[in-house]
Amino acid sequence: MAGRILLLLLCINVVSLIVNAAQTCPADLGGKFAEDDEWEGEFFPGIPKIKYEGPSSKNPLAYKWYNPEEEILGKKMKDWLRFSVSFWHTFRGTGADPFGAPTKFWPWEDGTNSIAMAKRRMRANFEFIKKLGIDRWCFHDRDIAPDGKTLEETNSNLDEVVALAKELQGDKIRPLWGTAQLFMHPRYMHGGATSSEVGVYAYAAAQVKKAMELTHYLGGENYVFWGGREGYQSLLNTDMERELDHLARFLEAAVAYKKKIGFNGTLLIEPKPQEPTKHQYDWDAATTANFLRKYGLLGEFKLNIECNHATLSGHSCHHDLETARINGLLGNIDANTGDPQIGWDTDQFLTDIGEATMVMLSVIRNGGLAPGGFNFDAKLRRESTDVEDLFIAHISGMDTLARGLRNAAKLIEDGSLAELVRKRYSSFDTEIGAQIEAGIADFEMLEKKAMEWGEPKVASAKQELAEMIFQSAL
Ligand code: XUL
Ligand code: CO
């Protein structure tokens, strides 16, 4: 039993401090139920297909704000929101943390990491997605299938599970994105693409190659690079310039391979400032945009902004979304939130209506996110242990963003916030303002104007009024 718990910690809990095995997720073919992937009946009996019942409903298993077919600003809610379930939190999250053992023992889990168990979990995933009425899911390679003894064996385990996933997806469901897990295995302790070991760089490339092929095979719309260990713990032993060059070469090779296999999905980089490394190279949207610009990769990548990562980097989620958007880089959102009193990546479901409204303002200004969407990179609290809680958490997260969408549309249709901003900059809607914005106003000309005009009048910023207008839409 202790061995099982250790194995689960190693395979599932991304922030676990206990890492002492040679492999992260070895296949356990000798498990008690390992030969049997049959599961009688439903995984979620008693949970119906979740329907929209409107804001007055008291039913926890119903949508109050998310009405998928309803049009908001000329687009269906489901097309603005493009929700996705993340396999790792929902089906591999155990509730373990660095101080505590797993708390979640889902009835379909048999305690093994066998291929049979991986297949059963995949069946549970698709029943879950279908009951929520969601069309998308996200995965890491190592969430969905166990490691083999060799890379070839690992790849063949993946092929077996992915063949089933393809069948279960049917015509409608597709991965929003896939990714390679380049952070849990001990071989990645110095990073993947930025490792000091050339063998690790090659292994990481092989893993990304396979994960891209599988994402493409499943009809995935995007592919994500989150470099949890692409960073450093100390600059004293790190050649930062060389590591960043390696990362760029790695991403260039990924672009070339994407084109070679005819994968048309968007490549996304997911910024995060730190955790698990002390400093991650993709710190925030602005840092990542500069990296892409320096290496000539701007046209090939967009960003996957995760709200809890934005707040860890000292920004609001809205700030990083706007930074991505104004640089033409907003591709996807990992929808979650942190806790104001806890300084790490708690990956909670977003339930703050004000924050959701600001997020949706950015999404509307971006014209939507497609082919990206909203991935619930969010998990139940350790203390939430009922199967039903998985549904309640997603329903609540979906309703929060749906409410944010409705509020943001109200603000845009009302127009007073936009008018406040327009008025604030109206002094530039003049001949001289137009010359400045066109880049033809030189310093001599501006000095002449400053002398002619004398002391400039400075208007109020009207922040409290802006906040009042914003509040009135919530
Ligand atoms: C980690 C995180 C990851 C990425 C995918 O903080 O957000 O789950 O989204 O590797
Ligand atoms: Co994420």
Short mmCIF file of C-alpha atoms and ligand atoms in Angstrom, two decimals:
data_model
loop_
_atom_site.label_atom_id
_atom_site.label_comp_id
_atom_site.label_asym_id
_atom_site.label_seq_id
_atom_site.Cartn_x
_atom_site.Cartn_y
_atom_site.Cartn_z
CA MET A 1 0.00 0.00 0.00
CA ALA A 2 2.80 2.41 0.97
CA GLY A 3 4.44 1.57 -2.36
CA ARG A 4 1.22 2.33 -4.18
CA ILE A 5 0.85 5.67 -2.46
CA LEU A 6 4.45 6.55 -3.30
CA LEU A 7 3.85 5.58 -6.90
CA LEU A 8 0.74 7.74 -7.07
CA LEU A 9 2.63 10.66 -5.58
CA LEU A 10 5.37 10.24 -8.14
CA CYS A 11 3.04 9.92 -11.08
CA ILE A 12 0.34 12.35 -10.24
CA ASN A 13 1.35 15.12 -7.92
CA VAL A 14 3.30 17.57 -10.05
CA VAL A 15 4.62 19.54 -7.07
CA SER A 16 5.51 16.49 -5.01
CA LEU A 17 8.91 16.80 -3.41
CA ILE A 18 9.35 13.05 -3.24
CA VAL A 19 11.22 12.02 -6.33
CA ASN A 20 13.47 9.02 -5.93
CA ALA A 21 12.52 6.48 -8.54
CA ALA A 22 14.22 5.83 -11.85
CA GLN A 23 11.02 6.40 -13.80
CA THR A 24 8.10 8.68 -13.11
CA CYS A 25 5.14 6.63 -14.20
CA PRO A 26 6.24 3.03 -14.73
CA ALA A 27 3.60 0.65 -16.02
CA ASP A 28 2.38 -1.63 -13.26
CA LEU A 29 1.31 -4.66 -15.16
CA GLY A 30 1.07 -6.91 -12.14
CA GLY A 31 -1.68 -4.96 -10.38
CA LYS A 32 -4.74 -6.75 -9.08
CA PHE A 33 -7.15 -5.43 -11.70
CA ALA A 34 -4.49 -4.66 -14.26
CA GLU A 35 -5.67 -7.11 -16.89
CA ASP A 36 -9.23 -5.91 -16.78
CA ASP A 37 -10.26 -2.63 -18.33
CA GLU A 38 -13.92 -3.55 -18.30
CA TRP A 39 -16.16 -1.33 -16.23
CA GLU A 40 -19.78 -2.19 -15.84
CA GLY A 41 -22.22 0.66 -16.38
CA GLU A 42 -21.61 4.36 -15.90
CA PHE A 43 -18.67 5.94 -14.08
CA PHE A 44 -20.93 8.72 -12.84
CA PRO A 45 -24.25 7.04 -12.12
CA GLY A 46 -26.91 9.41 -10.86
CA ILE A 47 -25.29 12.42 -12.53
CA PRO A 48 -27.41 13.51 -15.49
CA LYS A 49 -26.31 15.43 -18.57
CA ILE A 50 -25.87 18.96 -17.22
CA LYS A 51 -28.44 21.41 -18.60
CA TYR A 52 -29.01 25.15 -18.50
CA GLU A 53 -31.73 26.02 -15.97
CA GLY A 54 -31.19 29.79 -15.64
CA PRO A 55 -30.08 32.06 -12.78
CA SER A 56 -32.97 31.20 -10.46
CA SER A 57 -32.12 27.47 -10.38
CA LYS A 58 -30.88 26.09 -7.06
CA ASN A 59 -29.76 22.80 -8.64
CA PRO A 60 -25.97 22.42 -8.14
CA LEU A 61 -25.87 20.10 -11.16
CA ALA A 62 -27.24 22.67 -13.63
CA TYR A 63 -25.87 25.71 -15.45
CA LYS A 64 -27.28 29.01 -14.26
CA TRP A 65 -25.42 31.34 -16.65
CA TYR A 66 -23.85 29.11 -19.32
CA ASN A 67 -26.41 28.59 -22.07
CA PRO A 68 -24.24 27.16 -24.89
CA GLU A 69 -26.49 27.98 -27.86
CA GLU A 70 -27.42 31.51 -26.71
CA GLU A 71 -25.89 34.31 -28.78
CA ILE A 72 -23.94 37.09 -27.11
CA LEU A 73 -22.55 39.86 -29.34
CA GLY A 74 -23.28 37.79 -32.43
CA LYS A 75 -21.55 34.58 -31.33
CA LYS A 76 -22.82 31.53 -29.42
CA MET A 77 -21.66 31.29 -25.81
CA LYS A 78 -20.06 27.91 -26.54
CA ASP A 79 -18.00 29.52 -29.34
CA TRP A 80 -16.78 32.37 -27.16
CA LEU A 81 -15.85 30.02 -24.35
CA ARG A 82 -14.62 26.78 -26.02
CA PHE A 83 -14.25 25.01 -22.66
CA SER A 84 -11.85 22.14 -22.10
CA VAL A 85 -11.33 19.64 -19.27
CA SER A 86 -7.73 19.03 -18.23
CA PHE A 87 -7.07 15.33 -17.87
CA TRP A 88 -4.24 15.71 -15.36
CA HIS A 89 -6.18 17.54 -12.67
CA THR A 90 -9.50 15.82 -13.12
CA PHE A 91 -8.32 12.25 -13.66
CA ARG A 92 -4.78 12.13 -12.20
CA GLY A 93 -5.15 14.57 -9.32
CA THR A 94 -5.14 12.72 -6.03
CA GLY A 95 -5.27 15.56 -3.53
CA ALA A 96 -1.71 14.75 -2.40
CA ASP A 97 0.45 17.74 -1.47
CA PRO A 98 4.05 17.97 -0.22
CA PHE A 99 2.78 17.44 3.32
CA GLY A 100 -0.03 14.98 2.80
CA ALA A 101 -1.06 11.74 1.17
CA PRO A 102 -3.77 11.39 -1.48
CA THR A 103 -7.32 12.08 -0.33
CA LYS A 104 -9.25 11.17 -3.46
CA PHE A 105 -10.02 7.54 -4.18
CA TRP A 106 -12.29 7.55 -7.20
CA PRO A 107 -14.29 4.35 -7.49
CA TRP A 108 -12.88 3.47 -10.92
CA GLU A 109 -9.22 3.64 -9.75
CA ASP A 110 -7.65 0.28 -8.83
CA GLY A 111 -4.40 1.67 -7.42
CA THR A 112 -2.30 0.62 -10.42
CA ASN A 113 -0.68 2.55 -13.23
CA SER A 114 -1.40 -0.17 -15.73
CA ILE A 115 -2.45 0.30 -19.34
CA ALA A 116 -5.81 -1.25 -18.47
CA MET A 117 -6.25 1.42 -15.78
CA ALA A 118 -5.20 4.16 -18.25
CA LYS A 119 -7.90 2.96 -20.63
CA ARG A 120 -10.55 2.82 -17.94
CA ARG A 121 -9.65 6.37 -16.87
CA MET A 122 -9.97 7.47 -20.49
CA ARG A 123 -13.51 6.04 -20.60
CA ALA A 124 -14.35 7.95 -17.41
CA ASN A 125 -12.88 11.13 -18.97
CA PHE A 126 -15.17 10.96 -21.98
CA GLU A 127 -18.28 10.18 -19.93
CA PHE A 128 -17.42 13.22 -17.78
CA ILE A 129 -16.87 15.50 -20.79
CA LYS A 130 -20.07 14.37 -22.48
CA LYS A 131 -22.15 14.84 -19.34
CA LEU A 132 -20.84 18.41 -19.02
CA GLY A 133 -21.60 19.03 -22.72
CA ILE A 134 -17.98 20.07 -23.35
CA ASP A 135 -16.27 19.31 -26.68
CA ARG A 136 -12.62 19.61 -25.71
CA TRP A 137 -9.94 18.11 -23.46
CA CYS A 138 -6.23 18.71 -22.75
CA PHE A 139 -3.53 16.21 -21.81
CA HIS A 140 0.15 15.64 -21.12
CA ASP A 141 1.61 12.50 -22.73
CA ARG A 142 2.51 11.05 -19.33
CA ASP A 143 -0.97 11.64 -17.81
CA ILE A 144 -2.68 9.36 -20.22
CA ALA A 145 -0.33 6.36 -20.48
CA PRO A 146 2.34 4.79 -18.26
CA ASP A 147 6.07 4.87 -18.98
CA GLY A 148 7.58 1.71 -20.43
CA LYS A 149 11.12 0.45 -19.85
CA THR A 150 12.34 2.14 -23.03
CA LEU A 151 11.21 5.12 -25.09
CA GLU A 152 9.90 2.69 -27.74
CA GLU A 153 7.81 0.87 -25.12
CA THR A 154 6.52 4.16 -23.69
CA ASN A 155 5.50 5.27 -27.18
CA SER A 156 3.70 2.02 -27.81
CA ASN A 157 1.78 2.37 -24.49
CA LEU A 158 0.76 5.82 -25.67
CA ASP A 159 -0.36 4.48 -29.05
CA GLU A 160 -2.57 1.92 -27.36
CA VAL A 161 -4.32 4.44 -25.09
CA VAL A 162 -4.57 7.11 -27.81
CA ALA A 163 -6.26 4.63 -30.18
CA LEU A 164 -8.99 4.23 -27.57
CA ALA A 165 -9.19 7.99 -26.99
CA LYS A 166 -9.66 8.52 -30.72
CA GLU A 167 -12.54 6.05 -30.73
CA LEU A 168 -14.16 7.60 -27.64
CA GLN A 169 -13.84 11.15 -29.01
CA GLY A 170 -16.37 10.41 -31.77
CA ASP A 171 -17.05 13.13 -34.33
CA LYS A 172 -17.32 16.07 -31.98
CA ILE A 173 -14.74 15.96 -29.19
CA ARG A 174 -11.14 17.01 -29.86
CA PRO A 175 -8.09 17.97 -27.80
CA LEU A 176 -7.95 21.74 -27.28
CA TRP A 177 -4.26 21.03 -26.85
CA GLY A 178 -1.77 18.32 -26.09
CA THR A 179 1.67 18.64 -24.53
CA ALA A 180 4.72 16.67 -23.43
CA GLN A 181 5.47 16.42 -19.74
CA LEU A 182 9.12 17.50 -19.51
CA PHE A 183 9.31 18.19 -15.81
CA MET A 184 8.49 15.24 -13.57
CA HIS A 185 11.02 12.58 -14.51
CA PRO A 186 14.43 12.91 -12.77
CA ARG A 187 16.13 13.11 -16.19
CA TYR A 188 14.55 16.58 -16.51
CA MET A 189 15.99 17.93 -13.27
CA HIS A 190 18.10 20.49 -15.18
CA GLY A 191 15.32 21.13 -17.71
CA GLY A 192 14.46 19.60 -21.08
CA ALA A 193 15.34 21.97 -23.91
CA THR A 194 17.57 23.96 -21.51
CA SER A 195 19.24 21.00 -19.81
CA SER A 196 23.03 21.05 -19.53
CA GLU A 197 22.96 17.45 -20.88
CA VAL A 198 22.73 16.93 -24.62
CA GLY A 199 21.18 13.48 -24.10
CA VAL A 200 18.31 15.06 -22.20
CA TYR A 201 17.81 17.65 -24.96
CA ALA A 202 17.50 14.81 -27.48
CA TYR A 203 15.13 12.83 -25.23
CA ALA A 204 12.94 15.91 -24.76
CA ALA A 205 12.87 16.43 -28.53
CA ALA A 206 11.80 12.81 -29.04
CA GLN A 207 9.07 13.22 -26.46
CA VAL A 208 7.73 16.44 -28.04
CA LYS A 209 7.87 14.83 -31.49
CA LYS A 210 5.68 11.97 -30.31
CA ALA A 211 3.29 14.23 -28.36
CA MET A 212 2.84 16.46 -31.43
CA GLU A 213 2.12 13.43 -33.60
CA LEU A 214 -0.50 12.19 -31.13
CA THR A 215 -2.12 15.63 -30.78
CA HIS A 216 -2.31 15.83 -34.57
CA TYR A 217 -3.73 12.29 -34.85
CA LEU A 218 -6.45 13.14 -32.33
CA GLY A 219 -7.40 16.29 -34.27
CA GLY A 220 -5.94 18.65 -31.64
CA GLU A 221 -6.29 22.37 -32.33
CA ASN A 222 -3.19 23.59 -30.47
CA TYR A 223 0.03 22.29 -28.93
CA VAL A 224 1.43 23.73 -25.67
CA PHE A 225 4.97 24.26 -24.38
CA TRP A 226 5.06 24.86 -20.66
CA GLY A 227 8.66 24.87 -19.49
CA GLY A 228 8.36 24.23 -15.78
CA ARG A 229 12.04 23.36 -15.54
CA GLU A 230 13.27 25.53 -18.41
CA GLY A 231 14.92 28.01 -16.10
CA TYR A 232 17.53 28.02 -13.35
CA GLN A 233 18.05 27.61 -9.63
CA SER A 234 21.32 29.58 -9.55
CA LEU A 235 23.02 31.87 -12.06
CA LEU A 236 26.41 30.87 -10.62
CA ASN A 237 26.29 27.51 -12.40
CA THR A 238 24.14 28.55 -15.37
CA ASP A 239 25.04 29.76 -18.86
CA MET A 240 21.78 31.63 -19.39
CA GLU A 241 22.63 32.82 -22.89
CA ARG A 242 23.45 29.28 -24.06
CA GLU A 243 20.32 27.82 -22.43
CA LEU A 244 18.08 30.43 -24.12
CA ASP A 245 19.75 29.74 -27.48
CA HIS A 246 19.07 26.02 -26.96
CA LEU A 247 15.44 26.71 -26.13
CA ALA A 248 15.06 28.73 -29.34
CA ARG A 249 16.69 25.96 -31.42
CA PHE A 250 14.34 23.44 -29.80
CA LEU A 251 11.27 25.54 -30.65
CA GLU A 252 12.52 26.08 -34.22
CA ALA A 253 12.81 22.30 -34.61
CA ALA A 254 9.25 21.93 -33.27
CA VAL A 255 7.99 24.43 -35.89
CA ALA A 256 9.80 22.52 -38.64
CA TYR A 257 8.35 19.19 -37.47
CA LYS A 258 4.83 20.62 -37.19
CA LYS A 259 5.05 21.68 -40.83
CA LYS A 260 6.57 18.39 -41.89
CA ILE A 261 3.66 16.35 -40.49
CA GLY A 262 1.01 18.82 -41.70
CA PHE A 263 -0.16 19.77 -38.21
CA ASN A 264 -2.01 23.07 -38.54
CA GLY A 265 -2.65 23.64 -34.83
CA THR A 266 -1.30 26.73 -33.09
CA LEU A 267 1.90 26.34 -31.07
CA LEU A 268 1.43 27.99 -27.68
CA ILE A 269 3.93 28.97 -25.00
CA GLU A 270 2.57 29.11 -21.46
CA PRO A 271 4.40 31.71 -19.34
CA LYS A 272 5.04 31.16 -15.62
CA PRO A 273 7.59 33.03 -13.51
CA GLN A 274 8.74 30.26 -11.20
CA GLU A 275 7.75 26.99 -9.49
CA PRO A 276 9.29 24.49 -9.77
CA THR A 277 12.39 26.46 -10.85
CA LYS A 278 13.41 29.63 -9.01
CA HIS A 279 13.33 31.48 -12.35
CA GLN A 280 11.50 30.23 -15.42
CA TYR A 281 12.58 31.74 -18.75
CA ASP A 282 8.98 32.26 -19.93
CA TRP A 283 8.41 34.61 -16.96
CA ASP A 284 5.33 36.43 -18.26
CA ALA A 285 3.70 37.50 -21.53
CA ALA A 286 6.08 40.43 -22.11
CA THR A 287 9.24 38.39 -21.42
CA THR A 288 8.04 35.59 -23.68
CA ALA A 289 7.11 38.04 -26.46
CA ASN A 290 10.61 39.49 -26.28
CA PHE A 291 12.15 35.99 -26.46
CA LEU A 292 10.06 35.18 -29.55
CA ARG A 293 10.99 38.52 -31.12
CA LYS A 294 14.73 38.05 -30.47
CA TYR A 295 14.77 34.60 -32.10
CA GLY A 296 12.47 35.48 -35.03
CA LEU A 297 9.72 33.14 -33.81
CA LEU A 298 6.91 35.69 -33.40
CA GLY A 299 4.81 34.47 -36.33
CA GLU A 300 5.03 30.83 -35.25
CA PHE A 301 3.81 30.96 -31.64
CA LYS A 302 1.03 32.42 -29.55
CA LEU A 303 0.66 32.46 -25.78
CA ASN A 304 -1.40 30.37 -23.39
CA ILE A 305 -2.03 32.75 -20.51
CA GLU A 306 -2.75 31.08 -17.17
CA CYS A 307 -4.36 33.42 -14.64
CA ASN A 308 -2.62 31.95 -11.59
CA HIS A 309 0.74 32.21 -13.40
CA ALA A 310 0.07 35.87 -14.21
CA THR A 311 -0.58 36.66 -10.55
CA LEU A 312 2.57 34.76 -9.52
CA SER A 313 4.54 37.07 -11.81
CA GLY A 314 3.15 40.10 -9.98
CA HIS A 315 0.54 41.02 -12.62
CA SER A 316 -3.21 40.66 -12.77
CA CYS A 317 -4.57 38.08 -15.19
CA HIS A 318 -6.15 40.98 -17.10
CA HIS A 319 -2.70 42.61 -17.47
CA ASP A 320 -1.10 39.53 -19.03
CA LEU A 321 -4.11 38.93 -21.29
CA GLU A 322 -3.92 42.52 -22.51
CA THR A 323 -0.14 42.31 -22.98
CA ALA A 324 -0.61 39.16 -25.08
CA ARG A 325 -3.55 40.67 -26.99
CA ILE A 326 -1.91 43.97 -27.98
CA ASN A 327 1.08 42.01 -29.26
CA GLY A 328 -1.18 39.77 -31.37
CA LEU A 329 -0.25 36.79 -29.20
CA LEU A 330 -3.36 35.86 -27.21
CA GLY A 331 -4.01 32.24 -28.20
CA ASN A 332 -5.51 30.40 -25.23
CA ILE A 333 -6.35 30.76 -21.56
CA ASP A 334 -5.64 28.27 -18.79
CA ALA A 335 -8.59 29.30 -16.65
CA ASN A 336 -7.89 29.23 -12.95
CA THR A 337 -7.11 31.50 -10.06
CA GLY A 338 -4.77 31.66 -7.08
CA ASP A 339 -5.41 32.43 -3.45
CA PRO A 340 -4.52 35.95 -2.29
CA GLN A 341 -3.06 34.54 0.95
CA ILE A 342 -1.04 31.69 -0.58
CA GLY A 343 1.97 32.58 -2.72
CA TRP A 344 1.97 29.58 -5.03
CA ASP A 345 0.14 28.00 -7.92
CA THR A 346 -3.00 26.73 -6.18
CA ASP A 347 -4.86 26.13 -9.47
CA GLN A 348 -8.32 26.91 -8.10
CA PHE A 349 -11.43 27.16 -10.25
CA LEU A 350 -12.16 30.82 -11.01
CA THR A 351 -15.25 32.00 -9.11
CA ASP A 352 -14.63 35.76 -8.95
CA ILE A 353 -17.20 37.47 -11.18
CA GLY A 354 -15.22 40.74 -11.41
CA GLU A 355 -12.08 38.94 -12.54
CA ALA A 356 -14.06 36.83 -15.02
CA THR A 357 -15.58 40.02 -16.47
CA MET A 358 -12.12 41.54 -17.01
CA VAL A 359 -10.90 38.28 -18.59
CA MET A 360 -13.89 38.30 -20.95
CA LEU A 361 -13.33 41.96 -21.88
CA SER A 362 -9.91 40.91 -23.20
CA VAL A 363 -11.35 37.88 -24.99
CA ILE A 364 -14.06 39.96 -26.70
CA ARG A 365 -11.52 42.62 -27.72
CA ASN A 366 -9.44 39.76 -29.15
CA GLY A 367 -12.41 38.65 -31.26
CA GLY A 368 -12.51 35.35 -29.32
CA LEU A 369 -9.82 32.77 -28.76
CA ALA A 370 -10.39 30.22 -31.53
CA PRO A 371 -8.62 27.93 -32.31
CA GLY A 372 -7.76 28.37 -28.63
CA GLY A 373 -10.23 28.25 -25.77
CA PHE A 374 -10.54 28.02 -22.01
CA ASN A 375 -8.80 25.03 -20.46
CA PHE A 376 -9.71 24.38 -16.83
CA ASP A 377 -6.17 23.99 -15.53
CA ALA A 378 -7.80 23.80 -12.11
CA LYS A 379 -8.25 21.19 -9.43
CA LEU A 380 -10.50 20.37 -6.52
CA ARG A 381 -9.27 21.35 -3.09
CA ARG A 382 -7.60 18.50 -1.23
CA GLU A 383 -10.58 18.34 1.12
CA SER A 384 -13.20 17.98 -1.65
CA THR A 385 -13.49 14.26 -2.09
CA ASP A 386 -16.88 13.40 -3.62
CA VAL A 387 -17.10 12.39 -7.28
CA GLU A 388 -19.92 14.95 -7.55
CA ASP A 389 -17.42 17.69 -6.59
CA LEU A 390 -15.66 17.22 -9.97
CA PHE A 391 -18.90 18.25 -11.69
CA ILE A 392 -19.74 21.07 -9.28
CA ALA A 393 -16.25 22.60 -9.70
CA HIS A 394 -16.49 22.62 -13.51
CA ILE A 395 -20.09 23.88 -13.54
CA SER A 396 -19.14 26.70 -11.19
CA GLY A 397 -16.05 27.61 -13.27
CA MET A 398 -18.07 27.55 -16.50
CA ASP A 399 -20.89 29.63 -15.02
CA THR A 400 -18.40 32.19 -13.69
CA LEU A 401 -16.87 32.73 -17.14
CA ALA A 402 -20.31 32.71 -18.76
CA ARG A 403 -21.38 35.41 -16.33
CA GLY A 404 -18.17 37.32 -17.09
CA LEU A 405 -19.06 37.11 -20.80
CA ARG A 406 -22.57 38.46 -20.18
CA ASN A 407 -21.21 41.32 -18.03
CA ALA A 408 -18.46 42.22 -20.50
CA ALA A 409 -21.02 42.30 -23.32
CA LYS A 410 -23.21 44.61 -21.19
CA LEU A 411 -20.25 46.96 -20.67
CA ILE A 412 -19.43 46.98 -24.36
CA GLU A 413 -23.04 47.52 -25.43
CA ASP A 414 -23.50 50.29 -22.86
CA GLY A 415 -20.36 52.00 -24.19
CA SER A 416 -19.81 54.40 -21.26
CA LEU A 417 -16.52 52.81 -20.20
CA ALA A 418 -15.18 53.01 -23.77
CA GLU A 419 -16.41 56.61 -23.95
CA LEU A 420 -14.59 57.44 -20.69
CA VAL A 421 -11.36 56.05 -22.15
CA ARG A 422 -11.91 57.76 -25.51
CA LYS A 423 -12.44 61.12 -23.78
CA ARG A 424 -9.35 60.61 -21.63
CA TYR A 425 -7.12 60.54 -24.72
CA SER A 426 -9.13 63.01 -26.82
CA SER A 427 -6.34 65.63 -26.71
CA PHE A 428 -4.51 63.31 -29.11
CA ASP A 429 -7.50 63.44 -31.52
CA THR A 430 -6.07 66.71 -32.83
CA GLU A 431 -3.72 67.68 -35.61
CA ILE A 432 -0.66 67.62 -33.41
CA GLY A 433 -1.80 64.37 -31.70
CA ALA A 434 -2.15 62.72 -35.10
CA GLN A 435 1.35 63.91 -36.05
CA ILE A 436 2.79 62.42 -32.84
CA GLU A 437 1.02 59.11 -33.44
CA ALA A 438 2.21 59.05 -37.04
CA GLY A 439 5.78 59.51 -35.80
CA ILE A 440 6.34 62.83 -37.58
CA ALA A 441 6.46 65.19 -34.59
CA ASP A 442 10.09 65.98 -33.78
CA PHE A 443 11.39 67.56 -30.57
CA GLU A 444 11.91 71.05 -32.08
CA MET A 445 8.30 71.16 -33.25
CA LEU A 446 7.03 69.91 -29.87
CA GLU A 447 9.11 72.49 -28.01
CA LYS A 448 7.56 75.22 -30.15
CA LYS A 449 4.06 73.95 -29.29
CA ALA A 450 4.87 73.68 -25.57
CA MET A 451 5.97 77.33 -25.55
CA GLU A 452 2.95 78.45 -27.53
CA TRP A 453 0.46 76.53 -25.32
CA GLY A 454 2.02 77.37 -21.92
CA GLU A 455 1.26 75.25 -18.87
CA PRO A 456 -0.95 72.32 -20.03
CA LYS A 457 -4.33 71.62 -18.43
CA VAL A 458 -4.44 68.13 -16.92
CA ALA A 459 -7.84 66.42 -16.62
CA SER A 460 -9.06 63.94 -14.00
CA ALA A 461 -8.41 60.24 -14.72
CA LYS A 462 -11.93 59.38 -13.49
CA GLN A 463 -10.81 56.07 -11.98
CA GLU A 464 -13.65 55.93 -9.44
CA LEU A 465 -16.18 56.59 -12.19
CA ALA A 466 -14.62 53.81 -14.29
CA GLU A 467 -14.89 51.47 -11.28
CA MET A 468 -18.50 52.53 -10.72
CA ILE A 469 -19.42 51.78 -14.34
CA PHE A 470 -17.61 48.41 -14.15
CA GLN A 471 -19.38 47.46 -10.90
CA SER A 472 -22.77 48.32 -12.32
CA ALA A 473 -22.39 45.54 -14.92
CA LEU A 474 -21.61 42.74 -12.42
C1 XUL B 1 1.73 24.12 -14.49
C2 XUL B 1 0.79 24.19 -15.62
C3 XUL B 1 0.80 23.03 -16.54
C4 XUL B 1 0.68 23.39 -17.98
C5 XUL B 1 0.85 22.23 -18.91
O1 XUL B 1 1.72 25.22 -13.65
O2 XUL B 1 0.02 25.12 -15.75
O3 XUL B 1 -0.22 22.17 -16.16
O4 XUL B 1 -0.57 23.98 -18.24
O5 XUL B 1 2.04 21.57 -18.74
CO CO B 2 -1.42 25.60 -17.23
#
